[in-house]
XYZ file of C-alpha atoms in Angstrom:
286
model
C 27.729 12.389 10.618
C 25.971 14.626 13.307
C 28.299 16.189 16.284
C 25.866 15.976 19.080
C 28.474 17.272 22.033
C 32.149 17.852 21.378
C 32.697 16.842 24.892
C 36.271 18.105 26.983
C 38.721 19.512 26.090
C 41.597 19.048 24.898
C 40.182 18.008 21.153
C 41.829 15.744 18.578
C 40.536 14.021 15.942
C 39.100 10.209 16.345
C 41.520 8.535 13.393
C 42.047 4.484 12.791
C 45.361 3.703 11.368
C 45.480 0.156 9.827
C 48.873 -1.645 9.824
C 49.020 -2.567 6.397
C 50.275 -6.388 5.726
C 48.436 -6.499 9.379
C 46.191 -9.889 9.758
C 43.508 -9.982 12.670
C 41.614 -12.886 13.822
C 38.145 -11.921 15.528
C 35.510 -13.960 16.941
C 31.807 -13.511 16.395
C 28.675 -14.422 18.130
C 25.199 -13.483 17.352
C 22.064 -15.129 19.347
C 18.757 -14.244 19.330
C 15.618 -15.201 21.484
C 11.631 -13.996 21.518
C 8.433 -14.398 23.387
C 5.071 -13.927 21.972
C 2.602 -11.745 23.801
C -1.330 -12.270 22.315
C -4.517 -11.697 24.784
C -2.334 -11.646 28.022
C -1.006 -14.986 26.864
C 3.209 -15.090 26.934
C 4.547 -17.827 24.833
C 7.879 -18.083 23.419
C 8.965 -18.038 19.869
C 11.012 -21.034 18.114
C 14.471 -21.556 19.153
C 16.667 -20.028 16.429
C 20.251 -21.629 16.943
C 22.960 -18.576 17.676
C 25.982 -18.501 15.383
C 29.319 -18.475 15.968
C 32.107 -17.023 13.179
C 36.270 -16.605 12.922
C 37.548 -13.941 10.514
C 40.387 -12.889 9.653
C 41.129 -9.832 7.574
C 44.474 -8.908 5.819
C 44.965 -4.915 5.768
C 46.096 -4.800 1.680
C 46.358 -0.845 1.733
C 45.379 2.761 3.125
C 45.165 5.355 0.536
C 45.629 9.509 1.160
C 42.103 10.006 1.622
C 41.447 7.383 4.577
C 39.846 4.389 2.741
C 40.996 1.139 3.657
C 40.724 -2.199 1.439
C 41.273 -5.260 3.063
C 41.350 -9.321 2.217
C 39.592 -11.077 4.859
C 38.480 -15.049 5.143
C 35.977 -16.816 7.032
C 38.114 -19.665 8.736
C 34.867 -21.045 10.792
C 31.489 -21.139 11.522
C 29.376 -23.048 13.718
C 25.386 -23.500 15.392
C 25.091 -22.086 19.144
C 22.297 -24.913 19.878
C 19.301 -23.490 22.211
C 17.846 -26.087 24.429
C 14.313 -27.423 22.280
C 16.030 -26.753 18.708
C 13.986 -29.904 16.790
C 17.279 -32.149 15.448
C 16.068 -32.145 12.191
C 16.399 -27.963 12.056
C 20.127 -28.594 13.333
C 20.760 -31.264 10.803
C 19.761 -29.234 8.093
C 21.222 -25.953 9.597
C 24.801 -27.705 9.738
C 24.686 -28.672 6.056
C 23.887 -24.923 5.290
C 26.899 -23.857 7.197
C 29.163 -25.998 6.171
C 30.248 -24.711 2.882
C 31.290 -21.293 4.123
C 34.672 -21.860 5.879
C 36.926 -20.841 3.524
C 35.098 -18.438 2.217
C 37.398 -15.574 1.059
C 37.253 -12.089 -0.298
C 38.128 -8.155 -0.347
C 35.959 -5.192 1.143
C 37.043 -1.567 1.098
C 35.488 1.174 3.915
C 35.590 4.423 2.683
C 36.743 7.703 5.206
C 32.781 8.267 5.781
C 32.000 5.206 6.379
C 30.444 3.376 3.614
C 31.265 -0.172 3.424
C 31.972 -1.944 0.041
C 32.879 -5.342 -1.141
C 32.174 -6.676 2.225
C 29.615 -9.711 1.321
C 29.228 -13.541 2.248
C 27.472 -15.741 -0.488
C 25.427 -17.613 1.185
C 22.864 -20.283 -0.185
C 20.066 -19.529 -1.610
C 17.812 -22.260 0.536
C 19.527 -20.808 3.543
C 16.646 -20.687 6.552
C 15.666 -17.207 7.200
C 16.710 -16.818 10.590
C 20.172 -17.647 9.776
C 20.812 -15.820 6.795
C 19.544 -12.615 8.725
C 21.559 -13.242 11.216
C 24.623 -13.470 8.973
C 23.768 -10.751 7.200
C 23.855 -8.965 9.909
C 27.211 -10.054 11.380
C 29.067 -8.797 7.517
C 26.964 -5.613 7.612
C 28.093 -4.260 10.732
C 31.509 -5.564 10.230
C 32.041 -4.148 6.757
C 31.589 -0.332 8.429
C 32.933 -0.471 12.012
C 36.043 0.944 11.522
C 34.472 3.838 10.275
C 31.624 5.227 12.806
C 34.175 8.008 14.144
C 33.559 11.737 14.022
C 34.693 13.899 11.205
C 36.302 16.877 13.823
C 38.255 17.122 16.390
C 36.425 15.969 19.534
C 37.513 15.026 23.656
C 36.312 12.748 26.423
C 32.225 12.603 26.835
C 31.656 13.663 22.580
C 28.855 12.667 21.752
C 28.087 12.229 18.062
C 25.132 10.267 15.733
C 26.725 8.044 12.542
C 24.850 6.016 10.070
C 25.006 2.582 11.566
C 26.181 0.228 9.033
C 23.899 -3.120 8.942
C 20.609 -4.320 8.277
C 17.304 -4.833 10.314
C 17.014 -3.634 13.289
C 20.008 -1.662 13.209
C 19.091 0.070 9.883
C 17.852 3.398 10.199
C 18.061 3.504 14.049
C 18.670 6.939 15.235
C 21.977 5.781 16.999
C 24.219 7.969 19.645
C 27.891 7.287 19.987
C 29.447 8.261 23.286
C 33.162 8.659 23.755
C 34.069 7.135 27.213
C 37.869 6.831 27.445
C 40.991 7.754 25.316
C 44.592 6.358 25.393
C 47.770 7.249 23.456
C 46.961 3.312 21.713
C 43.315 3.346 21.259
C 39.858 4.740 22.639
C 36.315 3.688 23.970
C 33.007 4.134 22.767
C 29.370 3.484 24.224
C 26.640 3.057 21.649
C 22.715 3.449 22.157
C 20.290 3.311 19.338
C 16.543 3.566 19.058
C 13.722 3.616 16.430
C 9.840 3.832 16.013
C 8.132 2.930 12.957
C 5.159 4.373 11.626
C 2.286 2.069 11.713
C 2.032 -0.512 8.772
C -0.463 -2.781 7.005
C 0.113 -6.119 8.962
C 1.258 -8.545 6.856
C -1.314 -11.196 5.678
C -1.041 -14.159 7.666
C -1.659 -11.866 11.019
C -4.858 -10.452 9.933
C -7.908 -11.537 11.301
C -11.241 -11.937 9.350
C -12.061 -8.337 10.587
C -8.988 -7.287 9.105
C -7.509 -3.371 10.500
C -4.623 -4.232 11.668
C -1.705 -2.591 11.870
C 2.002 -3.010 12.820
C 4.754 -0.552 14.338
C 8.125 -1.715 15.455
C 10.149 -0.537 18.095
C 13.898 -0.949 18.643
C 15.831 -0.149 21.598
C 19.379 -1.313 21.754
C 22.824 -0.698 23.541
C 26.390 -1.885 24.157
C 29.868 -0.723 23.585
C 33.333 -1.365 21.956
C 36.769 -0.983 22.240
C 39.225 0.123 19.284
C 43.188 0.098 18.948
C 44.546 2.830 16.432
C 46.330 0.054 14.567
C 43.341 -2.137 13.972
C 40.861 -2.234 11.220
C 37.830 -3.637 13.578
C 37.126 -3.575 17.272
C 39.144 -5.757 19.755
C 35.472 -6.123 21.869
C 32.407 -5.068 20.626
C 29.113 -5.884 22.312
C 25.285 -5.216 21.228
C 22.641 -5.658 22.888
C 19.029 -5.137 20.500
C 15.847 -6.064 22.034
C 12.769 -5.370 18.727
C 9.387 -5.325 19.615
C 6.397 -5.734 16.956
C 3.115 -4.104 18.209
C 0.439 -5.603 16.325
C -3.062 -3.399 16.672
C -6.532 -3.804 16.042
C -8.977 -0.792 17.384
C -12.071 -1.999 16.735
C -14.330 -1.276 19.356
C -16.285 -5.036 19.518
C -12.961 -6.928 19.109
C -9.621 -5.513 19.694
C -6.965 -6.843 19.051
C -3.604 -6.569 20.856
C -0.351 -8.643 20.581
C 3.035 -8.056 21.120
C 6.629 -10.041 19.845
C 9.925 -9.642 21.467
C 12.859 -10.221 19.851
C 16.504 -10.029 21.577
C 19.397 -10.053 19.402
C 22.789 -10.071 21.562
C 26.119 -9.548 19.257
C 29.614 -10.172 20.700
C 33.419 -9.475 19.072
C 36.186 -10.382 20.499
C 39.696 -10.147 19.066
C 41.537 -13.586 18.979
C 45.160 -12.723 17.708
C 46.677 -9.664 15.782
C 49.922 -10.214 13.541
C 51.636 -6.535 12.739
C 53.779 -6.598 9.393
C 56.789 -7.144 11.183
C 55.898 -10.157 12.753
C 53.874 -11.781 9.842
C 57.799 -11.000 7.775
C 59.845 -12.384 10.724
C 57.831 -15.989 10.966
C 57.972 -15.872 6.941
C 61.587 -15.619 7.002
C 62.019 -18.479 9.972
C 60.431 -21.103 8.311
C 62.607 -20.330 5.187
C-alpha cells in the first residue's frame, strides 16, 4: 500500500469496523459490451448477457489484528438479456445459473487486504463470458473492505492499493482518492490504468504472414461509498473500458485492429440487520 498524498489535515486513520452477528444484503450487477475495429471496419462483438447477484454476508468475528471472517450466501442470480442474445445461449445460460442460489460459504479479509475463502463453485461447462464475469464479481468482493490506507490520512489522500480481482482489474496501477468523510462512514473515488507489453497474438488471430502482436490497454473509473459498521460498500460503481491492439508492421501488409470491451460493475446495499436487531426479531417470533 503506496501513500500517494496524505491530503488535509486533520489526519485519522481510514478503519472498517464490522458489527459482528451483522447480516448485509447487497445487490450486484456486472454487464459488459464490445465493438470490433479491423481495416476501418466497426462491428460489434456478441451480446454477452449481464448478470445480476444478491448476497448476503454474516459478520462471524473481528480478531485484534483487523481480519474479519464472515459467512455469506448467494440468495439469487439471474441473466441481464441484451437485445440479439440467440435464445438458445439464454436457454443454456439459465441452466448454468440455476444451481448457484443457495450457494453458501465463509471468506476471511486480512488487515492488508488479502482476501481468503471468498470463492463460488461454479460449473465446469460454464460459458466463458459468464464465469469471468463471476469471477470477477467474488474477486473484488472478497477484498473491498480492505483497500484503505495503512496511516493516518485527511480529505483529498490519495493512496495506490492492490486491487483485489481478476482481468482487467489485476495488476492495474490503481489510485484511490478520498472525497468526503463523516463521523458514520467516508467516500472514495477510484481510477485505474494499465499497458501491457506487446505479446505473441494468440493463434487464431494470426494471419498467414504471421508478426503479430497484441498489447492491452485498460482504463477504468468509478467510486464507492463505505459505512464504518459494514463489511462491503453500500454503492460501489466501476466503470472498465479494455482495449486489445492487435499489430502487424509489415511494410506490404499491415495489419491493424482494435477490440473494445466495456465492463460496467454496480453495488448497491439492499438491507443491513445490526446484532441487536437480528436478536430482537429472534426473540419475537419465539
Amino acid at each position: 500500500m503506496k501513500v500517494l498524498d496524505r491530503g488535509s489535515a486533520p489526519h485519522a486513520p481510514l478503519r472498517l469496523s464490522p458489527l459482528v452477528g451483522s447480516v448485509q444484503r447487497i445487490r450486484v450487477r456486472t454487464e459488459s459490451h464490445g465493438v470490433i475495429k479491423d481495416a476501418g471496419q466497426k462491428s460489434p462483438l456478441p451480446p454477452v448477457p449481464g448478470v445480476q447477484m444478491v448476497l448476503a454476508a454474516e459478520v462471524l468475528g473481528v480478531s485484534t489484528s483487523g481480519e474479519v471472517r464472515f459467512h455469506f450466501t448467494l440468495e439469487s442470480a439471474a441473466l441481464l438479456i441484451q437485445p440479439g442474445t440467440p435464445p438458445q445461449a439464454v436457454e443454456k445460460l439459465h441452466a448454468q445459473l440455476e444451481p448457484l442460489p443457495g450457494l453458501k460459504g465463509e471468506g476471511r479479509v486480512s488487515a492488508d487486504g488479502r482476501a481468503q475463502g471468498f470463492t463460488l463453485k461454479l460449473p465446469a461447462d460454464m460459458a466463458p463470458p459468464l464465469r469471468e464475469q463471476l469471477q470477477q464479481v467474488t474477486s473484488t468482493l472478497g477484498g473491498l473492505g480492505r483497500i484503505l490506507p495503512t496511516e493516518a490520512v485527511g480529505l483529498g489522500a490519495r493512496w495506490s492499493p492492490p486491487l483485489p480481482g481478476k482481468g482487467p482489474l489485476a495488476g492495474a496501477r490503481t489510485t484511490l482518492e478520498l472525497k468526503t468523510r463523516e463521523a458514520t462512514g467516508f467516500g472514495l473515488r477510484l481510477e485505474l490504468e494499465s499497458t501491457s507489453k506487446p505479446q505473441p497474438a494468440p493463434e487464431n488471430l494470426r494471419t498467414t504472414r504471421g508478426g503479430e502482436s497484441l498489447r492491452t490497454y485498460v482504463q477504468g473509473q468509478g467510486g464507492c461509498t463505505f459505512s464504518l459498521d459494514r463489511l462491503w460498500p453500500t454503492r460501489f460503481e466501476l466503470e472498465v473500458e479494455t482495449r486489445l491492439a492487435l499489430r502487424a508492421e509489415d511494410k506490404d501488409s499491415p495489419r491493424r485492429m482494435d477490440s473494445f470491451a466495456t465492463l460496467q460493475m454496480r453495488l448497491r446495499e439492499l438491507s443491513f440487520s445490526p446484532p441487536q436487531a437480528r436478536v430482537a426479531n429472534s426473540t419475537a417470533r419465539r
